[in-house]
Tab-separated table of N, CA and C in Angstrom:
chain	number	residue	atom	x	y	z
L	1334	MET	N	153.580	-10.414	-189.366
L	1334	MET	CA	153.232	-9.237	-189.905
L	1334	MET	C	153.194	-8.112	-191.191
L	1335	ALA	N	154.190	-8.316	-191.811
L	1335	ALA	CA	154.475	-7.780	-192.862
L	1335	ALA	C	152.753	-7.485	-193.716
L	1336	LYS	N	152.200	-8.425	-193.659
L	1336	LYS	CA	150.845	-7.818	-194.790
L	1336	LYS	C	149.796	-7.589	-193.854
L	1337	SER	N	149.683	-7.094	-192.475
L	1337	SER	CA	149.067	-6.768	-191.318
L	1337	SER	C	148.496	-5.264	-191.881
L	1338	THR	N	147.382	-5.370	-191.570
L	1338	THR	CA	147.044	-3.501	-191.600
L	1338	THR	C	146.130	-3.593	-190.705
L	1339	ILE	N	145.994	-4.354	-189.808
L	1339	ILE	CA	145.480	-4.085	-188.802
L	1339	ILE	C	145.808	-4.544	-187.351
L	1340	TYR	N	146.508	-3.576	-186.354
L	1340	TYR	CA	147.172	-4.325	-185.163
L	1340	TYR	C	146.233	-4.158	-183.519
L	1341	SER	N	146.683	-4.959	-182.784
L	1341	SER	CA	146.448	-4.707	-181.663
L	1341	SER	C	147.397	-5.264	-180.676
L	1342	ALA	N	147.788	-3.993	-179.656
L	1342	ALA	CA	149.345	-4.257	-178.591
L	1342	ALA	C	148.038	-4.505	-177.242
L	1343	LEU	N	148.818	-5.388	-176.206
L	1343	LEU	CA	148.467	-5.659	-174.870
L	1343	LEU	C	149.536	-5.476	-174.135
L	1344	ASP	N	149.099	-4.740	-172.649
L	1344	ASP	CA	150.351	-4.273	-171.957
L	1344	ASP	C	150.030	-5.001	-170.785
L	1345	LEU	N	150.815	-6.110	-170.221
L	1345	LEU	CA	150.235	-6.516	-168.942
L	1345	LEU	C	150.591	-5.938	-167.926
L	1346	CYS	N	149.737	-5.689	-167.057
L	1346	CYS	CA	149.690	-5.087	-165.666
L	1346	CYS	C	150.853	-5.734	-164.949
L	1347	ASP	N	151.562	-5.249	-163.963
L	1347	ASP	CA	152.454	-5.655	-163.220
L	1347	ASP	C	153.263	-7.433	-163.688
L	1348	GLY	N	153.857	-7.084	-165.075
L	1348	GLY	CA	154.025	-8.656	-165.694
L	1348	GLY	C	154.568	-9.750	-164.959
L	1349	PHE	N	155.556	-9.375	-163.778
L	1349	PHE	CA	156.302	-10.394	-163.295
L	1349	PHE	C	155.460	-10.951	-161.857
L	1350	TYR	N	154.617	-9.931	-161.346
L	1350	TYR	CA	154.103	-10.266	-160.347
L	1350	TYR	C	152.682	-11.277	-160.609
L	1351	GLN	N	152.377	-11.062	-161.865
L	1351	GLN	CA	151.314	-12.200	-162.075
L	1351	GLN	C	151.578	-13.305	-162.643
L	1352	ILE	N	153.060	-13.866	-162.011
L	1352	ILE	CA	153.072	-15.618	-161.935
L	1352	ILE	C	153.597	-15.828	-160.892
L	1353	LEU	N	153.034	-16.305	-160.377
L	1353	LEU	CA	152.725	-17.014	-158.739
L	1353	LEU	C	153.862	-18.324	-158.933
L	1354	MET	N	154.786	-18.507	-157.669
L	1354	MET	CA	155.472	-19.048	-157.344
L	1354	MET	C	154.918	-20.257	-156.192
L	1355	ARG	N	155.462	-21.345	-156.296
L	1355	ARG	CA	155.145	-22.665	-155.761
L	1355	ARG	C	155.121	-21.962	-154.299
L	1356	GLU	N	154.192	-22.505	-153.495
L	1356	GLU	CA	154.125	-22.398	-152.348
L	1356	GLU	C	155.627	-22.809	-151.814
L	1357	SER	N	155.936	-23.534	-151.646
L	1357	SER	CA	157.494	-24.398	-150.890
L	1357	SER	C	158.301	-23.886	-151.418
L	1358	ASP	N	158.246	-22.947	-152.056
L	1358	ASP	CA	159.634	-22.133	-152.603
L	1358	ASP	C	159.802	-20.627	-152.153
L	1359	VAL	N	158.541	-19.878	-151.670
L	1359	VAL	CA	158.443	-18.709	-151.259
L	1359	VAL	C	159.195	-18.525	-149.987
L	1360	ALA	N	159.391	-19.749	-149.064
L	1360	ALA	CA	159.902	-19.892	-148.166
L	1360	ALA	C	162.053	-19.414	-148.204
L	1361	LEU	N	161.920	-20.126	-149.530
L	1361	LEU	CA	163.500	-19.210	-150.238
L	1361	LEU	C	163.811	-18.252	-150.785
L	1362	THR	N	162.976	-17.035	-150.526
L	1362	THR	CA	162.871	-16.082	-151.324
L	1362	THR	C	163.509	-15.089	-150.568
L	1363	ALA	N	164.031	-13.822	-150.852
L	1363	ALA	CA	164.326	-12.782	-149.290
L	1363	ALA	C	162.999	-12.206	-148.865
L	1364	MET	N	162.000	-12.088	-150.189
L	1364	MET	CA	160.862	-11.673	-149.902
L	1364	MET	C	159.736	-12.408	-149.829
L	1365	ARG	N	159.034	-12.489	-148.768
L	1365	ARG	CA	157.877	-13.409	-148.658
L	1365	ARG	C	157.011	-13.046	-149.271
L	1366	ASP	N	156.622	-13.467	-150.263
L	1366	ASP	CA	155.332	-12.786	-151.378
L	1366	ASP	C	155.373	-13.841	-152.572
L	1367	ALA	N	154.127	-14.652	-152.567
L	1367	ALA	CA	153.846	-15.406	-153.631
L	1367	ALA	C	154.094	-14.976	-155.041
L	1368	SER	N	154.299	-13.935	-155.298
L	1368	SER	CA	154.315	-13.768	-156.694
L	1368	SER	C	156.344	-13.862	-156.657
L	1369	ILE	N	156.590	-13.735	-158.188
L	1369	ILE	CA	158.174	-14.046	-158.306
L	1369	ILE	C	158.721	-12.756	-157.896
L	1370	ALA	N	159.925	-13.195	-156.827
L	1370	ALA	CA	160.545	-11.763	-156.470
L	1370	ALA	C	161.379	-10.860	-157.626
L	1371	LEU	N	161.613	-9.697	-157.036
L	1371	LEU	CA	162.424	-8.798	-157.818
L	1371	LEU	C	163.870	-9.864	-158.157
L	1372	GLY	N	164.470	-10.353	-157.136
L	1372	GLY	CA	165.397	-10.683	-157.724
L	1372	GLY	C	165.718	-12.058	-158.183
L	1373	ALA	N	164.684	-12.877	-158.711
L	1373	ALA	CA	164.343	-13.863	-159.202
L	1373	ALA	C	165.390	-13.805	-160.439
L	1374	ARG	N	166.336	-15.033	-160.895
L	1374	ARG	CA	167.309	-14.643	-161.863
L	1374	ARG	C	166.384	-15.357	-162.687
L	1375	LEU	N	165.562	-15.773	-163.210
L	1375	LEU	CA	164.710	-16.680	-164.512
L	1375	LEU	C	163.598	-15.871	-164.455
L	1376	ARG	N	163.354	-14.610	-163.995
L	1376	ARG	CA	161.977	-14.192	-164.035
L	1376	ARG	C	161.329	-14.000	-165.385
L	1377	THR	N	162.661	-13.589	-165.910
L	1377	THR	CA	161.630	-12.422	-167.243
L	1377	THR	C	161.561	-14.413	-168.136
L	1378	GLU	N	162.273	-15.295	-168.248
L	1378	GLU	CA	162.220	-16.406	-168.668
L	1378	GLU	C	161.061	-16.982	-168.560
L	1379	LEU	N	160.240	-16.953	-167.255
L	1379	LEU	CA	159.542	-17.755	-166.589
L	1379	LEU	C	157.536	-17.072	-166.884
L	1380	LEU	N	157.931	-15.280	-167.248
L	1380	LEU	CA	157.263	-15.069	-167.535
L	1380	LEU	C	156.760	-14.992	-169.290
L	1381	ARG	N	158.052	-15.073	-170.209
L	1381	ARG	CA	157.920	-15.553	-171.162
L	1381	ARG	C	157.295	-16.768	-171.237
L	1382	ARG	N	157.732	-17.964	-170.665
L	1382	ARG	CA	157.122	-19.181	-170.792
L	1382	ARG	C	155.686	-18.860	-170.917
L	1383	ARG	N	155.316	-18.322	-169.797
L	1383	ARG	CA	153.731	-18.197	-169.260
L	1383	ARG	C	152.504	-17.766	-170.156
L	1384	VAL	N	153.795	-16.998	-171.166
L	1384	VAL	CA	152.420	-16.134	-172.332
L	1384	VAL	C	153.074	-16.605	-173.423
L	1385	ARG	N	153.998	-17.660	-173.961
L	1385	ARG	CA	154.272	-18.361	-175.007
L	1385	ARG	C	153.619	-18.693	-176.470
L	1386	HIS	N	152.219	-19.104	-175.706
L	1386	HIS	CA	151.138	-19.519	-176.330
L	1386	HIS	C	149.912	-18.135	-176.574
L	1387	ILE	N	150.417	-16.739	-176.344
L	1387	ILE	CA	149.559	-16.127	-176.395
L	1387	ILE	C	150.572	-14.999	-176.847
L	1388	ARG	N	149.930	-14.956	-177.860
L	1388	ARG	CA	150.863	-13.501	-178.590
L	1388	ARG	C	150.067	-12.041	-178.511
L	1389	ALA	N	150.802	-10.975	-177.673
L	1389	ALA	CA	150.816	-9.710	-177.230
L	1389	ALA	C	150.380	-8.970	-178.252
L	1390	VAL	N	151.024	-9.281	-179.868
L	1390	VAL	CA	150.893	-8.004	-180.258
L	1390	VAL	C	150.424	-9.195	-181.325
L	1391	ASN	N	149.386	-8.843	-182.247
L	1391	ASN	CA	149.082	-9.303	-183.507
L	1391	ASN	C	148.379	-8.433	-184.315
L	1392	GLY	N	148.053	-9.018	-185.783
L	1392	GLY	CA	148.256	-8.216	-186.831
L	1392	GLY	C	147.731	-8.888	-188.179
L	1393	LYS	N	146.294	-8.488	-188.575
L	1393	LYS	CA	146.072	-9.075	-189.584
L	1393	LYS	C	144.933	-8.452	-191.011
L	1394	THR	N	145.012	-8.970	-191.950
L	1394	THR	CA	144.457	-8.254	-192.983
L	1394	THR	C	142.997	-7.605	-192.945
L	1395	ASP	N	142.207	-8.802	-192.517
L	1395	ASP	CA	140.911	-8.107	-192.358
L	1395	ASP	C	139.934	-7.945	-190.847
L	1396	VAL	N	139.361	-7.066	-191.146
L	1396	VAL	CA	138.566	-6.838	-189.464
L	1396	VAL	C	138.446	-8.092	-188.809
L	1397	GLU	N	137.616	-9.191	-189.210
L	1397	GLU	CA	137.222	-10.355	-188.601
L	1397	GLU	C	138.419	-10.883	-188.049
L	1398	VAL	N	139.428	-11.528	-188.934
L	1398	VAL	CA	140.118	-12.200	-188.342
L	1398	VAL	C	140.823	-11.606	-186.980
L	1399	PRO	N	141.115	-10.702	-186.682
L	1399	PRO	CA	142.199	-10.188	-185.768
L	1399	PRO	C	141.000	-9.843	-184.682
L	1400	LYS	N	139.516	-9.536	-184.684
L	1400	LYS	CA	138.473	-9.978	-183.714
L	1400	LYS	C	138.694	-11.127	-182.773
L	1401	GLU	N	138.638	-12.493	-183.700
L	1401	GLU	CA	138.540	-13.349	-183.746
L	1401	GLU	C	139.896	-13.574	-182.486
L	1402	HIS	N	141.058	-13.531	-182.987
L	1402	HIS	CA	141.954	-13.694	-182.239
L	1402	HIS	C	142.260	-12.854	-180.960
L	1403	LEU	N	141.668	-11.777	-180.856
L	1403	LEU	CA	141.924	-10.820	-180.072
L	1403	LEU	C	140.643	-11.722	-178.594
L	1404	LEU	N	140.005	-11.871	-179.122
L	1404	LEU	CA	138.658	-12.774	-178.117
L	1404	LEU	C	139.694	-14.031	-177.653
L	1405	LYS	N	140.239	-14.495	-178.667
L	1405	LYS	CA	140.869	-15.770	-178.221
L	1405	LYS	C	141.816	-15.708	-176.927
L	1406	LEU	N	142.811	-14.297	-177.752
L	1406	LEU	CA	143.757	-14.008	-176.595
L	1406	LEU	C	143.371	-13.544	-175.117
L	1407	LEU	N	142.392	-13.028	-175.129
L	1407	LEU	CA	141.428	-12.377	-173.980
L	1407	LEU	C	140.967	-13.420	-173.221
L	1408	GLY	N	140.516	-14.977	-174.048
L	1408	GLY	CA	140.291	-16.050	-173.426
L	1408	GLY	C	141.431	-16.498	-172.661
L	1409	LEU	N	142.435	-16.722	-173.161
L	1409	LEU	CA	143.878	-17.298	-172.827
L	1409	LEU	C	144.011	-16.708	-171.289
L	1410	MET	N	143.956	-15.013	-171.623
L	1410	MET	CA	144.353	-14.486	-170.211
L	1410	MET	C	143.725	-14.698	-169.537
L	1411	ARG	N	142.504	-14.700	-169.493
L	1411	ARG	CA	141.421	-15.068	-168.362
L	1411	ARG	C	141.787	-16.205	-167.575
L	1412	LYS	N	142.080	-17.359	-168.429
L	1412	LYS	CA	142.158	-19.046	-167.986
L	1412	LYS	C	143.588	-18.720	-167.372
L	1413	HIS	N	144.570	-18.326	-167.895
L	1413	HIS	CA	145.663	-17.750	-166.683
L	1413	HIS	C	145.832	-16.816	-165.751
L	1414	LYS	N	144.952	-16.255	-165.815
L	1414	LYS	CA	144.597	-15.232	-165.016
L	1414	LYS	C	145.868	-14.275	-165.272
L	1415	LEU	N	146.113	-13.891	-166.372
L	1415	LEU	CA	146.629	-12.329	-166.437
L	1415	LEU	C	145.995	-11.021	-167.297
L	1416	TYR	N	146.365	-10.015	-166.516
L	1416	TYR	CA	145.760	-9.079	-166.691
L	1416	TYR	C	146.400	-7.659	-167.310
L	1417	ALA	N	145.430	-7.085	-168.553
L	1417	ALA	CA	146.555	-6.165	-168.828
L	1417	ALA	C	145.707	-4.616	-168.273
L	1418	ASN	N	146.762	-3.777	-169.028
L	1418	ASN	CA	146.212	-2.726	-168.461
L	1418	ASN	C	146.078	-1.776	-169.378
L	1419	LEU	N	144.515	-1.571	-169.152
L	1419	LEU	CA	143.685	-0.694	-170.527
L	1419	LEU	C	144.160	0.173	-171.053
L	1420	LYS	N	144.607	1.157	-169.999
L	1420	LYS	CA	145.219	2.467	-170.360
L	1420	LYS	C	146.069	2.450	-171.592
L	1421	ARG	N	146.978	1.463	-171.241
L	1421	ARG	CA	148.352	1.346	-172.220
L	1421	ARG	C	147.845	0.201	-173.007
L	1422	CYS	N	146.465	-0.344	-173.545
L	1422	CYS	CA	146.336	-1.476	-174.692
L	1422	CYS	C	146.359	-0.051	-175.974
L	1423	THR	N	146.199	-1.021	-176.953
L	1423	THR	CA	145.775	-0.618	-178.044
L	1423	THR	C	145.033	-1.400	-179.327
L	1424	PHE	N	143.713	-0.950	-179.852
L	1424	PHE	CA	142.647	-2.006	-180.839
L	1424	PHE	C	142.589	-1.315	-181.545
L	1425	GLY	N	142.893	-2.338	-182.999
L	1425	GLY	CA	142.640	-2.301	-184.073
L	1425	GLY	C	143.183	-0.619	-184.744
L	1426	ALA	N	144.330	-0.640	-184.481
L	1426	ALA	CA	145.011	0.139	-184.713
L	1426	ALA	C	145.522	0.107	-186.270
L	1427	SER	N	146.081	1.395	-187.189
L	1427	SER	CA	146.914	0.900	-188.535
L	1427	SER	C	148.319	1.080	-188.385
L	1428	GLN	N	148.731	1.503	-187.196
L	1428	GLN	CA	150.179	1.089	-186.449
L	1428	GLN	C	150.227	1.104	-184.899
L	1429	ILE	N	151.182	0.514	-184.124
L	1429	ILE	CA	151.201	0.680	-182.953
L	1429	ILE	C	153.094	0.994	-182.487
L	1430	PRO	N	153.505	1.297	-181.515
L	1430	PRO	CA	154.409	1.475	-181.008
L	1430	PRO	C	154.757	0.196	-179.958
L	1431	ILE	N	156.133	-0.253	-180.248
L	1431	ILE	CA	156.472	-1.479	-179.469
L	1431	ILE	C	157.975	-1.197	-179.421
L	1432	LEU	N	158.638	-0.839	-177.898
L	1432	LEU	CA	159.608	-1.228	-177.972
L	1432	LEU	C	160.781	0.309	-178.188
L	1433	GLY	N	159.777	1.006	-178.704
L	1433	GLY	CA	160.555	2.227	-178.992
L	1433	GLY	C	160.800	2.453	-180.900
L	1434	CYS	N	159.758	1.520	-181.097
L	1434	CYS	CA	159.997	1.281	-182.669
L	1434	CYS	C	158.276	1.627	-182.647
L	1435	VAL	N	157.794	1.682	-184.139
L	1435	VAL	CA	156.762	1.703	-184.496
L	1435	VAL	C	156.080	0.995	-185.390
L	1436	VAL	N	155.424	-0.105	-185.553
L	1436	VAL	CA	155.013	-1.061	-186.541
L	1436	VAL	C	153.549	-0.680	-187.178
L	1437	GLY	N	154.086	-1.084	-188.592
L	1437	GLY	CA	152.901	-0.769	-189.114
L	1437	GLY	C	152.902	-1.275	-190.671
L	1438	LYS	N	151.376	-0.960	-191.294
L	1438	LYS	CA	151.982	-1.587	-192.308
L	1438	LYS	C	153.027	-1.253	-193.511
L	1439	ASN	N	153.847	-0.917	-193.128
L	1439	ASN	CA	155.163	-0.150	-193.755
L	1439	ASN	C	156.476	-0.803	-193.222
L	1440	GLY	N	156.204	-1.529	-192.415
L	1440	GLY	CA	156.997	-2.264	-191.649
L	1440	GLY	C	157.563	-1.674	-190.298
L	1441	VAL	N	158.690	-1.491	-189.845
L	1441	VAL	CA	158.980	-1.298	-188.591
L	1441	VAL	C	159.797	-0.485	-188.620
L	1442	ARG	N	160.010	1.070	-188.014
L	1442	ARG	CA	160.606	1.574	-188.330
L	1442	ARG	C	160.759	2.897	-186.796
L	1443	PRO	N	161.738	3.385	-186.682
L	1443	PRO	CA	162.337	3.860	-185.360
L	1443	PRO	C	160.856	4.799	-185.305
L	1444	ASP	N	160.771	5.365	-183.781
L	1444	ASP	CA	159.660	6.182	-183.392
L	1444	ASP	C	159.931	7.172	-183.522
L	1445	PRO	N	159.128	8.265	-184.140
L	1445	PRO	CA	159.478	9.319	-184.319
L	1445	PRO	C	159.983	10.701	-183.324
L	1446	GLU	N	159.017	10.272	-182.229
L	1446	GLU	CA	159.539	10.670	-181.046
L	1446	GLU	C	161.175	10.778	-180.573
L	1447	LYS	N	161.369	9.709	-180.842
L	1447	LYS	CA	162.870	9.115	-180.199
L	1447	LYS	C	163.762	9.914	-181.157
L	1448	VAL	N	163.541	9.829	-182.335
L	1448	VAL	CA	164.435	10.579	-183.633
L	1448	VAL	C	164.271	11.513	-183.384
L	1449	ARG	N	163.032	12.713	-182.852
L	1449	ARG	CA	163.255	14.087	-182.655
L	1449	ARG	C	163.996	14.589	-181.634
L	1450	VAL	N	164.028	13.615	-180.552
L	1450	VAL	CA	164.552	13.957	-179.441
L	1450	VAL	C	166.455	13.679	-179.112
L	1451	ILE	N	166.884	12.929	-180.059
L	1451	ILE	CA	168.424	12.832	-180.327
L	1451	ILE	C	168.701	13.906	-181.645
L	1452	SER	N	167.662	14.308	-182.293
L	1452	SER	CA	168.302	15.287	-183.673
L	1452	SER	C	168.298	16.448	-182.882
L	1453	GLU	N	167.372	16.926	-181.949
L	1453	GLU	CA	167.322	18.407	-181.354
L	1453	GLU	C	168.118	18.591	-179.683
L	1454	TRP	N	169.010	17.421	-179.429
L	1454	TRP	CA	169.826	17.284	-178.518
L	1454	TRP	C	170.881	18.353	-178.490
L	1455	PRO	N	171.006	19.216	-177.403
L	1455	PRO	CA	171.914	20.232	-177.561
L	1455	PRO	C	173.513	20.069	-177.792
L	1456	THR	N	174.423	20.870	-178.140
L	1456	THR	CA	175.651	20.658	-178.210
L	1456	THR	C	176.206	20.238	-176.856
L	1457	LEU	N	176.981	19.064	-176.738
L	1457	LEU	CA	177.392	18.348	-175.963
L	1457	LEU	C	179.032	19.185	-175.114
L	1458	SER	N	179.155	19.073	-173.788
L	1458	SER	CA	179.678	20.012	-173.888
L	1458	SER	C	181.143	19.301	-172.540
L	1459	ASN	N	180.712	18.059	-172.225
L	1459	ASN	CA	181.572	17.241	-171.109
L	1459	ASN	C	180.954	15.726	-171.854
L	1460	VAL	N	181.678	14.463	-171.234
L	1460	VAL	CA	181.902	13.438	-172.004
L	1460	VAL	C	180.654	13.017	-170.851
L	1461	LYS	N	179.914	12.947	-169.924
L	1461	LYS	CA	178.639	12.696	-169.220
L	1461	LYS	C	177.916	12.887	-169.955
L	1462	GLU	N	177.497	14.206	-171.075
L	1462	GLU	CA	176.805	14.584	-171.775
L	1462	GLU	C	176.615	13.962	-172.769
L	1463	LEU	N	177.749	13.232	-173.478
L	1463	LEU	CA	178.081	12.446	-174.263
L	1463	LEU	C	177.401	11.195	-173.910
L	1464	ARG	N	177.823	10.324	-172.892
L	1464	ARG	CA	177.228	9.431	-172.688
L	1464	ARG	C	175.227	9.638	-172.789
L	1465	GLN	N	175.149	10.244	-172.023
L	1465	GLN	CA	173.675	10.465	-172.079
L	1465	GLN	C	172.920	10.644	-173.258
L	1466	LEU	N	173.594	11.126	-174.168
L	1466	LEU	CA	173.119	11.249	-175.501
L	1466	LEU	C	172.907	9.567	-176.288
L	1467	LEU	N	174.507	8.753	-176.118
L	1467	LEU	CA	174.865	7.629	-176.987
L	1467	LEU	C	173.934	6.600	-176.367
L	1468	GLY	N	173.603	6.587	-174.918
L	1468	GLY	CA	172.547	5.588	-174.751
L	1468	GLY	C	171.080	5.712	-176.071
L	1469	PRO	N	170.314	6.840	-176.199
L	1469	PRO	CA	169.484	6.514	-176.996
L	1469	PRO	C	169.599	6.367	-178.462
L	1470	ALA	N	170.634	7.170	-178.577
L	1470	ALA	CA	171.651	6.810	-180.310
L	1470	ALA	C	171.804	5.409	-180.733
L	1471	THR	N	172.224	4.616	-179.441
L	1471	THR	CA	172.979	3.395	-179.760
L	1471	THR	C	171.163	2.840	-179.681
L	1472	TYR	N	170.135	2.848	-179.489
L	1472	TYR	CA	169.260	2.276	-178.928
L	1472	TYR	C	168.608	1.678	-180.900
L	1473	LEU	N	168.921	2.956	-181.587
L	1473	LEU	CA	168.219	3.336	-182.725
L	1473	LEU	C	169.180	3.062	-183.915
L	1474	CYS	N	170.676	2.476	-183.384
L	1474	CYS	CA	171.243	2.000	-184.248
L	1474	CYS	C	171.096	1.515	-185.540
L	1475	LYS	N	170.285	0.056	-185.000
L	1475	LYS	CA	170.072	-0.590	-186.327
L	1475	LYS	C	168.960	0.235	-187.689
L	1476	TYR	N	169.032	1.368	-187.095
L	1476	TYR	CA	167.858	2.020	-188.562
L	1476	TYR	C	168.922	3.136	-189.162
L	1477	VAL	N	170.281	2.953	-188.825
L	1477	VAL	CA	171.673	3.933	-189.212
L	1477	VAL	C	172.273	3.340	-189.545
L	1478	GLU	N	172.211	3.641	-191.189
L	1478	GLU	CA	173.578	2.713	-191.926
L	1478	GLU	C	174.948	3.449	-191.548
L	1479	ASN	N	175.970	2.131	-191.541
L	1479	ASN	CA	176.978	2.333	-191.057
L	1479	ASN	C	177.492	3.495	-189.598
L	1480	TYR	N	176.536	3.133	-188.815
L	1480	TYR	CA	176.634	4.103	-187.180
L	1480	TYR	C	177.785	3.754	-187.059
L	1481	ALA	N	178.372	2.472	-186.317
L	1481	ALA	CA	180.110	2.806	-185.837
L	1481	ALA	C	180.705	3.829	-186.956
L	1482	ASP	N	180.473	3.971	-187.900
L	1482	ASP	CA	181.412	4.670	-188.701
L	1482	ASP	C	181.120	6.380	-188.247
L	1483	LYS	N	180.095	6.697	-188.063
L	1483	LYS	CA	179.186	7.545	-188.231
L	1483	LYS	C	179.840	8.180	-186.305
L	1484	ILE	N	179.815	7.419	-185.572
L	1484	ILE	CA	180.024	7.774	-184.019
L	1484	ILE	C	181.595	7.598	-183.787
L	1485	ARG	N	182.236	7.507	-184.607
L	1485	ARG	CA	183.822	6.973	-184.435
L	1485	ARG	C	184.176	8.332	-183.593
L	1486	PRO	N	183.992	9.679	-184.143
L	1486	PRO	CA	184.322	10.853	-183.510
L	1486	PRO	C	183.780	11.032	-181.903
L	1487	LEU	N	182.906	10.398	-182.012
L	1487	LEU	CA	182.053	10.439	-180.698
L	1487	LEU	C	183.036	9.782	-179.560
L	1488	SER	N	183.034	8.379	-180.313
L	1488	SER	CA	184.030	7.356	-179.399
L	1488	SER	C	185.311	7.780	-178.724
L	1489	GLN	N	186.151	8.038	-179.913
L	1489	GLN	CA	186.988	8.821	-179.378
L	1489	GLN	C	187.271	9.801	-178.491
L	1490	LEU	N	186.281	10.496	-178.001
L	1490	LEU	CA	186.144	11.353	-176.938
L	1490	LEU	C	185.943	10.792	-175.426
L	1491	LEU	N	185.428	9.220	-175.861
L	1491	LEU	CA	185.314	8.826	-174.364
L	1491	LEU	C	186.705	8.322	-174.049
L	1492	LYS	N	187.569	7.781	-174.955
L	1492	LYS	CA	188.996	7.049	-174.048
L	1492	LYS	C	189.233	8.220	-173.043
L	1493	LYS	N	190.200	7.628	-172.753
L	1493	LYS	CA	190.197	8.069	-171.174
L	1493	LYS	C	191.223	9.231	-170.929
L	1494	GLU	N	192.504	9.114	-171.928
L	1494	GLU	CA	193.145	10.329	-172.526
L	1494	GLU	C	192.519	10.699	-172.993
L	1495	ALA	N	191.630	11.435	-173.680
L	1495	ALA	CA	191.245	11.863	-174.757
L	1495	ALA	C	190.654	13.427	-174.261
L	1496	GLU	N	191.423	13.952	-174.964
L	1496	GLU	CA	191.157	15.758	-174.564
L	1496	GLU	C	189.913	16.046	-175.277
L	1497	TRP	N	188.572	16.543	-174.572
L	1497	TRP	CA	187.463	16.712	-174.790
L	1497	TRP	C	187.549	18.612	-175.812
L	1498	LYS	N	187.305	17.575	-176.943
L	1498	LYS	CA	187.319	18.899	-177.974
L	1498	LYS	C	186.044	18.486	-179.284
L	1499	TRP	N	185.303	19.259	-178.962
L	1499	TRP	CA	183.900	19.330	-179.755
L	1499	TRP	C	184.321	19.910	-181.373
L	1500	THR	N	184.208	19.310	-182.039
L	1500	THR	CA	184.565	19.434	-183.314
L	1500	THR	C	183.167	19.405	-184.244
L	1501	ALA	N	183.254	19.590	-185.466
L	1501	ALA	CA	182.098	19.914	-186.414
L	1501	ALA	C	181.870	18.488	-187.051
L	1502	GLU	N	182.978	17.571	-187.240
L	1502	GLU	CA	183.025	15.901	-187.488
L	1502	GLU	C	181.710	15.494	-186.680
L	1503	CYS	N	182.209	15.853	-184.741
L	1503	CYS	CA	181.839	15.198	-184.026
L	1503	CYS	C	179.903	15.862	-183.802
L	1504	GLN	N	179.522	17.014	-184.613
L	1504	GLN	CA	178.077	17.360	-184.484
L	1504	GLN	C	177.134	16.558	-185.832
């Protein structure tokens, strides 16, 4: 995708519910439904396997090639009875948001909205608020050089016996 300039992303409607279970296995689940049950241990792998030949994100440098790929992808989805949520799909864009990141011709970078939320986070006053901040911050850690060193003062505040003292180093 490094040389791509045109991107499309498809969001599957009710992903796990589109994979049907063998009729003989339905009786073995807690819920009587022909789709993969919420508690099925391998449901993520089953969905991945079902769409392994279908790339839900594609990018090419020329306009016609992505169009051909998209038509092929949609044909495969029709064949395998997979349905997309058109409201959440993107076609022919210069960049697309995927899993909290933005993919475009300049590579993969953090979603600016997620970065803004973290940078504008109010000053913390307790451990619970600190944990609420560290969730989204850790998600973006791959974009921060020496992340572990930078959050060390915050990690110290999470220790059981630590006294809550918000310092300039924590900020």
